[in-house]
Amino acid sequence: MTDTVSIEAPKDASSSVVAQHAATLSALPFSDTRDFDDAARGFLGTVEHARITSPQGRVVWSLEAYGFLSDKQAPPTVDPSLWRQSRLNMHHGLFEVVPGVYQVRGLDIANMTLIEGDQGVIVVDTLTSIEGARAAMDLYFHHRGKRPVAAVIFTHTHTDHWGGARGVIDDAMLANGVPIIAPDLFMEHAVSENIIAGPAMLRRAQYQFGPFLAKGSRGHVDCGLGKSMAAGAVALLRPTDLIMATGDKRTIDGVEFEFQMAPNSEAPAEMHFYVPRYRLLNLAENCTHNFHNLLPFRGADVRDALAWSKYLNEALKMWGGKAEAMCGQHHWPVWGKERIDTMVRQQRDLYKFAHDQTVRLMNHGLTAAEIAEAIRLPQSLEGAWHGRGYYGHIRHNVKAIYQKYLGWYDANPVNLDPLPPVESGRKYVEYMGGSEAILARARQDFEKGEFRFVAQAVSHLVFAEPDNQAARAMLADTFEQLGYAAESSTWRNAYLFGAQELRHGMPKTPPRSPMPRETLAALRTEQLWDVLGIRLNGPKAEGKRIVLNWSFSDTGESFVLNLENSALTYTEGVQADNADASFTLARSTLDEVIAKQTGFREAIDAEKVKVSGDPAKLTELMSLMDEFPRMFEIVEPKRSVVT
Ligand SMILES: [Zn+2]
């Protein structure tokens, strides 16, 4: 820390971080470079820098700013193992997996797999954005010739696997009934995972993926699973054919597919498949070149590590010894029966080990933090590159497993009702002898590389005294070293973004845009009421009683919406005699109002809504609804008081 360096600029790596990286270099099998061969194998061509722009000229994806990753040698500010993964994720373009099967990789965080049939091509997953999917299809057609899309398969419910569907399927193809195949309960989960907790998740995702970090060796290098999140337009298409059970088969354009269901694994609805014609196994996102997340930092329903492992074992039973190529919907394929068998077995055991050992230690009485500290992967998995925690990590995945079985409470009553961060921060600072005393001790421990505790201690000071610039700078420097030391991209992004916000404040962003019309149309009416319910401001609703009848002319549904006791509930299939007002309208009109394409008043004036009773009661109800901010403080106290 010299005076010539601006307090806000990223710093060098400390000597303890440099020493840690040196140890990593000698501990891991860096001489094994087969992944680099595999990631490059079958390359047919690409788009320069993988640069994709929207029709308005907005860049939705580009790897140009990651040119610094061409250096083989990791800089001191990046973990060498993460550097290796970041370089692997730089491969981009169209690749042949086997003759007849192709993948577009590196044009999005996810892959598009293209399987050729008798006349056309079956498209597996459609990337995050319409622009990205269009670019991927153009690249494929350019190298393989134009051919009709025979079907689209969505392997699972996450946006990076279906968001770009409209870039693959146009109106004419939809009218012609091109099949869209997806696992059972696809629609239910495709939107619901992010609806109720969406506003909190979006902000938290900034810490997971690091979109606001500068790209560079002191900033963003990767997301582990792929380079970064894609921007661009997203639209959901409703599947036309659901796969219901393991063993279900489909013949599409002359090609047979055998499916395996994998619900509640990486996604709540997910499936694997095998294509005998090409001896091709696709395990979607359940067997990737990293230890995946059992609970991503953005927040989610916790995933089932035990089920995940069982699906991989079942896949081995069904297709082990048959498949000669295995590709997933992230990262690069592997070839050869033996290597496929090894990778699937190791991935199976990675999830099983994490599960069983966490539960074992839990049943010995260890808490989540203690298990994270105690657990070590077996030697046989430590050296498997595809098992490294670039996205998920053993140290946070064990906490997810603990949470799945026992929840947030560690059973020590000290943690039952602790003071929240600001109040406890003030008391800690007082007990520890004030800010100067804390910072003096912190500086000593920082020099010794004790970053984890320095962060804990100084965070109390930042919550007690958010305007204490020395405290903020100290915590930022500490987060930064923790970020430089992290092998997991998500840890790195979280720490470095925390440092950035302490130094520069939160990024200025435009306000949240209303939910897109297509997404709204995909939601069941009950889900709309659920979303309305979580926006109700309880204190404002104190003492209010409002009853509204709803009747939807296009869907034939009816509901009573009921506000009492500061809680909004609904009952389907009935109408209340004592309703304050009754509304008859098309569900699509309600979607237009929520998407802010029209106002409710305008819709009434345009006679799209029939009203009886007192419509002002709806206005009153809507005045009780909160709008959620796009940004809120995370590493420091909330500036605005929420009531
Ligand atoms: Zn994905």
XYZ file of C-alpha atoms and ligand atoms in Angstrom:
644
model
C 0.000 0.000 0.000
C 2.019 2.970 -1.216
C 0.863 6.547 -1.334
C 1.500 6.835 -5.069
C -1.228 4.304 -5.833
C -4.730 5.754 -5.849
C -6.690 4.351 -2.958
C -9.359 3.195 -5.410
C -7.171 1.310 -7.881
C -6.897 -2.485 -7.702
C -3.808 -3.516 -5.781
C -1.104 -6.129 -6.311
C -1.435 -9.631 -4.947
C 0.040 -9.960 -1.462
C 2.948 -12.279 -0.748
C 0.716 -14.845 0.983
C -1.551 -15.054 -2.086
C 1.483 -15.427 -4.347
C 2.744 -18.259 -2.111
C -0.646 -19.970 -2.215
C -0.665 -19.866 -6.027
C 2.835 -21.343 -6.147
C 1.620 -24.247 -3.995
C -1.360 -24.763 -6.310
C 0.960 -24.886 -9.317
C 2.903 -27.747 -7.824
C -0.106 -29.576 -6.337
C -2.328 -29.855 -9.430
C -1.578 -31.777 -12.656
C -0.978 -28.820 -14.961
C 0.997 -31.039 -17.348
C -2.265 -32.833 -18.218
C -3.426 -30.722 -21.169
C -6.024 -33.065 -22.690
C -8.792 -30.584 -21.879
C -7.133 -28.050 -24.188
C -7.025 -30.642 -26.981
C -10.660 -31.560 -26.363
C -11.820 -27.930 -26.233
C -10.193 -27.302 -29.639
C -11.078 -30.633 -31.288
C -13.317 -30.519 -34.359
C -13.114 -26.747 -34.797
C -14.823 -25.670 -38.015
C -14.920 -21.884 -37.793
C -16.151 -18.965 -35.744
C -17.232 -15.353 -35.574
C -14.407 -12.891 -34.895
C -13.966 -12.496 -31.112
C -17.325 -14.321 -30.799
C -18.798 -10.840 -31.111
C -22.598 -10.750 -31.401
C -24.598 -7.542 -31.737
C -28.313 -6.804 -31.608
C -30.080 -5.220 -34.618
C -29.682 -1.896 -32.749
C -25.932 -2.413 -32.644
C -25.742 -3.273 -28.948
C -23.042 -5.836 -28.140
C -24.757 -8.798 -26.458
C -21.647 -11.018 -26.345
C -17.951 -10.605 -27.097
C -14.733 -12.230 -25.938
C -12.607 -9.394 -27.306
C -11.949 -7.836 -23.889
C -10.578 -11.172 -22.601
C -7.559 -11.127 -24.918
C -5.337 -10.898 -21.822
C -6.071 -14.605 -21.259
C -3.774 -15.522 -24.151
C -0.904 -15.609 -21.619
C -0.242 -19.188 -20.547
C 1.177 -18.089 -17.221
C -1.321 -16.972 -14.609
C -0.634 -13.497 -13.195
C -0.200 -13.224 -9.390
C -3.718 -11.809 -9.086
C -5.476 -14.941 -10.432
C -5.480 -18.486 -9.071
C -3.569 -20.630 -11.619
C -6.272 -23.289 -11.700
C -8.975 -20.696 -12.356
C -6.711 -19.101 -14.983
C -6.517 -22.483 -16.736
C -10.319 -22.810 -16.766
C -10.665 -19.208 -17.971
C -8.385 -20.004 -20.914
C -10.329 -23.160 -21.742
C -13.533 -21.126 -21.797
C -12.005 -18.861 -24.474
C -12.506 -21.477 -27.200
C -15.363 -20.355 -29.389
C -17.059 -21.266 -32.628
C -18.628 -24.283 -34.309
C -17.130 -27.669 -33.453
C -17.767 -31.167 -34.764
C -18.427 -33.603 -31.902
C -18.791 -36.593 -34.248
C -19.776 -36.436 -37.943
C -23.454 -35.408 -37.811
C -23.270 -33.768 -34.351
C -21.998 -30.204 -33.858
C -21.768 -27.697 -31.035
C -21.654 -23.942 -30.943
C -19.536 -23.053 -27.922
C -18.218 -19.801 -26.504
C -20.947 -17.647 -28.074
C -22.813 -17.696 -24.764
C -22.237 -19.111 -21.287
C -24.067 -22.248 -22.536
C -23.715 -24.477 -25.617
C -26.039 -25.180 -28.505
C -25.843 -28.784 -29.735
C -26.941 -29.521 -33.329
C -27.816 -33.098 -34.257
C -28.370 -33.819 -37.953
C -31.297 -35.993 -38.988
C -32.352 -37.425 -42.354
C -33.289 -34.022 -43.767
C -32.944 -31.404 -41.079
C -31.259 -30.600 -37.810
C -32.397 -31.039 -34.203
C -31.335 -28.102 -32.043
C -30.578 -28.882 -28.398
C -30.852 -25.720 -26.245
C -31.038 -22.256 -27.714
C -28.612 -20.133 -25.667
C -29.584 -17.117 -23.559
C -30.560 -14.584 -26.193
C -32.372 -14.457 -29.509
C -29.392 -12.613 -31.034
C -26.978 -15.289 -29.792
C -29.142 -18.140 -31.079
C -29.428 -16.471 -34.504
C -25.664 -16.035 -34.687
C -25.164 -19.676 -33.689
C -27.580 -20.913 -36.363
C -25.956 -18.710 -39.013
C -22.539 -20.079 -38.079
C -23.842 -23.640 -38.294
C -25.611 -23.094 -41.635
C -22.526 -21.391 -43.043
C -20.409 -24.467 -42.400
C -22.959 -27.273 -42.750
C -25.364 -25.855 -45.299
C -28.877 -24.568 -44.761
C -31.317 -27.239 -43.626
C -34.678 -27.178 -41.869
C -34.951 -27.273 -38.082
C -36.637 -30.622 -37.369
C -37.136 -30.030 -33.634
C -35.902 -28.060 -30.648
C -35.047 -29.790 -27.369
C -34.762 -27.885 -24.090
C -32.661 -29.966 -21.683
C -33.739 -27.932 -18.661
C -35.360 -24.835 -17.286
C -32.528 -22.312 -16.916
C -32.702 -19.275 -19.200
C -29.325 -19.880 -20.862
C -30.902 -23.022 -22.385
C -34.155 -21.607 -23.778
C -33.952 -17.781 -23.859
C -32.896 -17.650 -27.521
C -35.547 -20.049 -28.898
C -37.002 -17.285 -31.081
C -33.642 -17.053 -32.852
C -34.037 -20.694 -33.937
C -37.792 -20.952 -34.563
C -39.642 -18.306 -36.577
C -43.404 -17.790 -36.945
C -43.644 -20.026 -40.016
C -41.906 -22.900 -38.239
C -44.172 -22.439 -35.215
C -47.217 -22.513 -37.515
C -45.889 -25.680 -39.150
C -45.715 -27.334 -35.754
C -41.971 -27.859 -35.337
C -41.838 -29.924 -32.130
C -40.417 -28.315 -28.998
C -39.431 -31.096 -26.618
C -38.747 -30.547 -22.919
C -38.790 -32.413 -19.604
C -42.038 -32.740 -17.640
C -42.961 -29.636 -15.583
C -40.776 -27.444 -17.807
C -43.168 -24.481 -17.964
C -43.950 -24.621 -14.248
C -40.274 -24.309 -13.373
C -38.882 -22.245 -16.265
C -40.331 -19.082 -14.850
C -41.243 -19.863 -11.269
C -37.677 -20.291 -9.982
C -37.011 -16.592 -10.558
C -40.423 -15.026 -10.109
C -41.083 -14.737 -6.398
C -37.507 -13.932 -5.363
C -36.477 -12.368 -8.687
C -35.627 -8.846 -7.480
C -33.310 -10.116 -4.727
C -31.792 -12.745 -7.021
C -30.985 -10.265 -9.780
C -28.967 -8.092 -7.460
C -27.273 -11.080 -5.836
C -26.436 -12.487 -9.294
C -24.232 -9.422 -9.860
C -22.019 -10.753 -7.069
C -22.036 -14.272 -8.541
C -21.299 -13.441 -12.183
C -19.477 -10.086 -11.847
C -20.984 -8.287 -14.871
C -19.927 -4.885 -13.472
C -16.301 -5.850 -12.881
C -13.703 -4.589 -15.319
C -12.383 -7.456 -17.429
C -8.753 -8.113 -16.677
C -6.281 -9.952 -14.499
C -7.362 -7.837 -11.488
C -11.013 -8.107 -12.372
C -13.295 -10.456 -14.245
C -11.675 -13.491 -15.834
C -14.453 -16.085 -16.049
C -17.627 -17.587 -14.598
C -16.314 -21.142 -14.376
C -19.234 -22.579 -16.293
C -18.460 -20.292 -19.220
C -17.139 -16.818 -19.791
C -19.963 -14.607 -18.541
C -23.668 -13.865 -18.667
C -25.051 -12.913 -22.083
C -27.186 -9.841 -22.675
C -29.847 -9.621 -25.374
C -33.533 -10.375 -25.903
C -35.128 -13.388 -24.230
C -38.454 -15.075 -24.996
C -39.938 -18.308 -23.723
C -41.597 -20.748 -26.135
C -44.042 -23.273 -24.730
C -42.936 -26.890 -25.324
C -45.237 -28.992 -27.504
C -44.004 -32.415 -26.366
C -43.054 -33.269 -22.765
C -40.806 -36.182 -21.859
C -42.475 -37.837 -18.878
C -40.395 -40.849 -17.850
C -36.939 -42.384 -17.999
C -36.810 -44.727 -20.961
C -39.147 -42.597 -23.109
C -38.027 -42.503 -26.724
C -38.674 -40.259 -29.679
C -37.700 -40.649 -33.311
C -37.067 -37.196 -34.724
C -36.230 -36.753 -38.403
C -35.194 -40.421 -38.483
C -32.968 -40.176 -35.410
C -33.851 -42.089 -32.256
C -33.434 -40.396 -28.858
C -33.564 -42.228 -25.502
C -34.335 -39.993 -22.529
C -33.593 -40.076 -18.802
C -35.372 -37.811 -16.328
C -33.205 -35.902 -13.820
C -35.564 -33.673 -11.813
C -34.250 -31.677 -8.837
C -30.677 -31.993 -9.927
C -28.987 -28.913 -11.401
C -32.463 -27.658 -12.317
C -35.909 -28.608 -10.994
C -36.821 -30.016 -14.430
C -33.901 -31.498 -16.367
C -33.266 -34.523 -18.605
C -30.428 -36.460 -20.227
C -30.458 -38.332 -23.541
C -28.578 -40.829 -25.670
C -28.588 -40.965 -29.469
C -27.754 -44.511 -30.662
C -27.132 -43.421 -34.277
C -24.210 -41.255 -33.157
C -23.317 -43.169 -29.974
C -23.699 -39.779 -28.310
C -24.460 -39.163 -24.652
C -25.701 -35.766 -23.463
C -25.958 -35.240 -19.707
C -27.280 -31.680 -20.026
C -25.763 -29.688 -17.145
C -25.235 -32.508 -14.665
C -21.775 -33.636 -15.788
C -19.739 -30.546 -16.607
C -16.064 -29.627 -16.381
C -16.450 -28.210 -12.894
C -18.059 -28.973 -9.554
C -21.448 -27.375 -10.067
C -23.479 -25.390 -7.583
C -25.768 -27.046 -5.068
C -26.883 -23.539 -4.179
C -25.788 -20.635 -6.394
C -24.883 -17.338 -4.711
C -27.789 -15.592 -6.446
C -30.051 -17.763 -4.287
C -32.276 -20.655 -5.363
C -34.099 -23.668 -4.052
C -31.346 -25.888 -2.704
C -30.467 -28.748 -5.089
C -30.432 -32.447 -4.256
C -26.860 -33.774 -4.377
C -27.993 -37.324 -3.588
C -30.475 -37.415 -6.483
C -27.893 -35.803 -8.775
C -25.388 -38.561 -8.037
C -28.031 -41.251 -8.561
C -28.941 -39.880 -11.997
C -25.306 -40.065 -13.070
C -25.108 -43.638 -11.836
C -28.309 -44.505 -13.682
C -26.911 -42.921 -16.864
C -23.871 -45.189 -16.545
C -26.134 -48.200 -16.128
C -28.218 -47.241 -19.158
C -25.522 -46.144 -21.578
C -22.100 -46.859 -20.068
C -19.946 -48.747 -22.539
C -22.153 -47.650 -25.426
C -21.415 -43.942 -25.758
C -18.306 -42.979 -27.710
C -18.777 -39.233 -27.333
C -20.253 -37.281 -24.450
C -21.168 -33.641 -24.685
C -22.948 -31.387 -22.257
C -24.647 -28.052 -22.536
C -21.628 -26.251 -21.078
C -17.901 -26.778 -21.682
C -16.309 -29.210 -24.147
C -17.015 -32.905 -24.911
C -14.982 -35.985 -24.025
C -14.423 -38.915 -26.344
C -13.839 -42.636 -25.868
C -15.737 -45.155 -23.736
C -13.108 -45.263 -21.036
C -12.764 -41.521 -20.570
C -16.541 -41.071 -20.571
C -16.862 -43.796 -17.967
C -14.137 -42.232 -15.801
C -15.597 -38.750 -15.952
C -19.172 -39.796 -15.187
C -18.026 -42.011 -12.311
C -15.908 -39.222 -10.844
C -18.728 -36.699 -11.165
C -21.169 -39.206 -9.636
C -18.807 -39.700 -6.713
C -18.067 -35.994 -6.328
C -21.734 -35.273 -5.565
C -22.092 -38.456 -3.499
C -18.964 -37.762 -1.480
C -20.010 -34.183 -0.776
C -23.462 -35.355 0.263
C -22.483 -38.315 2.402
C -19.524 -36.719 4.148
C -21.480 -33.559 4.936
C -24.293 -35.596 6.445
C -21.804 -37.780 8.318
C -20.106 -34.766 9.894
C -23.492 -33.150 10.513
C -24.579 -36.219 12.426
C -21.410 -35.969 14.496
C -22.647 -32.532 15.486
C -20.541 -30.296 13.242
C -22.188 -27.119 11.979
C -22.062 -25.921 8.375
C -19.035 -23.657 8.865
C -17.206 -26.418 10.738
C -17.952 -28.961 8.003
C -16.682 -26.555 5.333
C -13.450 -26.260 7.300
C -13.086 -29.994 7.934
C -13.980 -31.527 4.594
C -11.335 -32.444 2.010
C -12.022 -34.159 -1.286
C -10.275 -37.531 -1.636
C -6.961 -37.449 -3.505
C -8.542 -39.345 -6.399
C -10.994 -36.493 -7.015
C -8.693 -33.584 -6.078
C -6.648 -34.036 -9.238
C -9.613 -34.418 -11.617
C -9.823 -31.066 -13.362
C -13.535 -31.434 -14.070
C -14.189 -31.799 -10.335
C -12.610 -28.469 -9.375
C -14.854 -25.859 -7.805
C -14.796 -23.189 -10.495
C -18.523 -22.550 -10.188
C -19.778 -24.433 -7.176
C -17.128 -25.220 -4.579
C -16.907 -27.918 -1.929
C -16.703 -25.234 0.770
C -20.058 -23.697 -0.082
C -21.706 -26.825 -1.481
C -21.441 -28.520 1.931
C -23.357 -25.581 3.429
C -26.090 -26.154 0.859
C -26.343 -29.820 1.844
C -26.508 -28.863 5.520
C -29.235 -26.351 4.693
C -31.218 -28.951 2.754
C -31.486 -31.191 5.786
C -31.258 -28.847 8.767
C -31.856 -25.303 7.556
C -30.259 -22.030 8.584
C -30.118 -22.673 12.330
C -27.047 -24.401 13.755
C -28.890 -25.175 17.024
C -26.657 -22.916 19.130
C -29.084 -20.458 20.751
C -26.506 -17.683 20.389
C -27.433 -17.748 16.721
C -31.177 -17.871 17.362
C -31.768 -14.152 17.645
C -28.500 -12.257 17.185
C -28.430 -8.507 16.677
C -28.483 -7.576 12.974
C -25.272 -6.274 11.318
C -25.508 -2.538 12.132
C -26.452 -2.989 15.791
C -23.984 -5.818 16.432
C -21.309 -3.943 14.443
C -21.608 -0.962 16.785
C -21.294 -3.171 19.866
C -18.320 -5.121 18.457
C -16.521 -1.870 17.672
C -17.188 -0.629 21.190
C -16.070 -3.906 22.810
C -12.951 -4.087 20.601
C -11.834 -0.633 21.675
C -12.924 1.535 18.766
C -12.105 1.895 15.109
C -8.424 2.845 15.468
C -7.686 -0.199 17.622
C -9.471 -2.499 15.157
C -7.674 -1.069 12.137
C -4.274 -1.319 13.807
C -4.820 -5.019 14.572
C -6.321 -5.580 11.116
C -3.247 -4.112 9.406
C -1.008 -6.549 11.277
C -3.167 -9.545 10.406
C -3.485 -8.362 6.803
C 0.304 -8.471 6.496
C 0.208 -12.032 7.837
C -2.395 -12.992 5.207
C -5.200 -13.632 7.714
C -7.729 -12.189 5.305
C -10.768 -14.206 6.377
C -10.757 -12.858 9.917
C -9.689 -9.350 8.913
C -12.771 -9.259 6.650
C -15.016 -10.408 9.512
C -13.640 -7.867 11.973
C -13.493 -4.875 9.638
C -16.965 -5.642 8.257
C -18.307 -4.949 11.770
C -16.575 -1.587 11.611
C -18.014 -0.774 8.167
C -21.529 -1.612 9.395
C -20.961 0.513 12.501
C -19.291 3.409 10.646
C -20.120 3.203 6.923
C -18.466 6.580 6.272
C -15.160 5.554 7.834
C -12.996 5.683 4.689
C -10.028 3.891 6.254
C -12.303 1.029 7.279
C -13.869 0.808 3.826
C -10.465 0.846 2.145
C -9.167 -1.842 4.510
C -12.160 -4.090 3.890
C -11.913 -3.504 0.122
C -8.215 -4.438 0.124
C -9.020 -7.551 2.142
C -11.868 -8.662 -0.132
C -9.543 -8.088 -3.063
C -6.881 -10.456 -1.717
C -9.566 -13.073 -0.979
C -10.725 -12.662 -4.588
C -7.205 -13.044 -5.973
C -6.766 -16.176 -3.849
C -10.017 -17.864 -4.917
C -10.082 -20.814 -7.286
C -13.833 -20.496 -7.652
C -14.891 -17.851 -10.168
C -18.017 -17.141 -8.155
C -15.971 -16.470 -5.015
C -13.615 -14.272 -6.985
C -16.486 -12.308 -8.517
C -18.212 -11.896 -5.137
C -15.078 -10.664 -3.351
C -13.898 -8.367 -6.135
C -17.348 -6.855 -6.591
C -17.581 -6.310 -2.834
C -14.231 -4.483 -2.996
C -15.399 -2.417 -5.943
C -18.627 -1.350 -4.212
C -16.720 -0.340 -1.075
C -14.384 1.805 -3.175
C -16.784 3.228 -5.747
C -20.285 2.610 -4.402
C -22.963 0.664 -6.219
C -22.995 0.916 -10.031
C -25.587 3.258 -11.481
C -28.153 1.175 -13.301
C -31.439 2.004 -15.000
C -34.525 1.022 -12.972
C -35.946 -2.451 -13.326
C -37.989 -2.915 -16.475
C -41.472 -4.425 -16.226
C -41.791 -8.171 -16.715
C -41.875 -8.957 -20.456
C -45.241 -9.802 -21.985
C -44.062 -13.288 -23.117
C -42.947 -14.220 -19.618
C -46.208 -12.978 -18.123
C -48.169 -15.032 -20.638
C -46.259 -18.116 -19.495
C -47.318 -17.626 -15.864
C -50.385 -19.246 -14.423
C -52.874 -16.742 -13.010
C -52.196 -18.094 -9.506
C -48.538 -17.133 -9.968
C -49.559 -13.553 -10.829
C -51.553 -13.340 -7.593
C -48.585 -14.822 -5.691
C -46.324 -12.119 -7.127
C -48.875 -9.472 -6.164
C -49.021 -10.909 -2.655
C -45.300 -10.514 -2.027
C -45.485 -6.852 -3.094
C -48.199 -6.020 -0.537
C -46.807 -3.655 2.074
C -48.040 -5.213 5.307
C -47.900 -2.105 7.535
C -49.676 0.041 4.902
C -52.412 -2.573 4.580
C -53.116 -2.527 8.346
C -56.863 -2.632 8.970
C -57.847 -2.731 5.272
C -60.401 -5.143 3.880
C -60.801 -5.410 0.094
C -62.579 -8.184 -1.832
C -62.387 -8.292 -5.645
C -63.981 -10.739 -8.101
C -62.054 -11.601 -11.257
C -63.415 -13.431 -14.267
C -61.176 -14.145 -17.271
C -63.049 -14.446 -20.546
C -60.243 -16.149 -22.506
C -59.128 -18.747 -19.962
C -62.525 -19.301 -18.313
C -60.941 -18.859 -14.858
C -62.507 -16.995 -11.962
C -60.958 -15.847 -8.695
C -61.786 -13.977 -5.539
C -58.901 -11.817 -4.376
C -59.148 -11.119 -0.669
C -57.215 -8.635 1.481
C -57.563 -8.910 5.258
C -55.089 -9.148 8.143
C -52.493 -7.467 5.859
C -52.396 -10.633 3.739
C -53.570 -11.060 0.161
C -55.127 -14.436 -0.559
C -57.163 -15.829 -3.439
C -59.641 -18.591 -4.062
C -60.107 -20.114 -7.495
C -63.380 -21.069 -9.101
C -65.663 -18.886 -6.985
C -67.040 -15.332 -6.892
C -67.827 -13.484 -3.673
C -71.332 -12.057 -3.066
C -69.902 -9.241 -0.953
C -67.149 -8.189 -3.403
C -66.229 -4.498 -3.496
C -65.890 -4.760 -7.270
C -66.021 -7.358 -10.040
C -63.884 -7.353 -13.191
C -64.415 -9.319 -16.386
C -61.543 -9.232 -18.854
C -59.142 -11.365 -20.886
C -56.109 -12.674 -19.024
C -54.051 -11.231 -21.898
C -55.409 -7.770 -21.034
C -54.197 -8.182 -17.462
C -50.765 -9.176 -18.842
C -50.696 -5.975 -20.929
C -51.471 -3.900 -17.837
C -48.768 -5.588 -15.744
C -46.239 -5.242 -18.594
C -47.191 -1.523 -18.586
C -48.229 -1.660 -22.253
C -51.532 -0.112 -21.219
C -53.042 1.307 -18.038
C -55.970 -0.333 -16.236
C -58.010 2.864 -16.604
C -57.296 2.938 -20.357
C -58.283 -0.715 -20.652
C -61.613 0.078 -18.939
C -62.145 3.077 -21.248
C -61.363 0.870 -24.271
C -64.027 -1.529 -22.942
C -61.495 -4.323 -22.609
C -62.533 -4.591 -18.957
C -66.106 -4.816 -17.690
C -66.522 -3.462 -14.181
C -69.276 -3.621 -11.615
C -69.104 -2.214 -8.097
C -66.433 0.270 -7.054
C -63.278 0.093 -9.239
C -61.542 2.586 -6.916
C -61.038 -0.374 -4.557
C -58.558 -1.842 -7.046
C -56.703 1.486 -7.169
C -56.599 1.414 -3.373
C -55.222 -2.128 -3.375
C -52.556 -1.224 -5.916
C -51.516 1.787 -3.797
C -50.509 -0.702 -1.098
C -47.994 -2.418 -3.391
C -44.221 -1.919 -3.089
C -41.932 -1.429 -6.078
C -38.659 -3.263 -5.594
C -35.352 -1.480 -6.220
C -32.902 -2.963 -8.670
C -29.976 -2.210 -6.355
C -29.588 -2.431 -2.600
C -26.543 -2.340 -0.309
C -24.860 -5.640 0.479
C -21.401 -4.986 1.952
C -22.531 -1.938 3.945
C -25.670 -0.771 5.762
C -28.856 -0.079 3.795
C -29.064 3.651 3.089
C -32.835 3.675 2.815
C -35.055 2.483 5.626
C -37.473 -0.228 4.530
C -40.694 -0.557 6.495
Zn -26.709 -23.531 -18.046
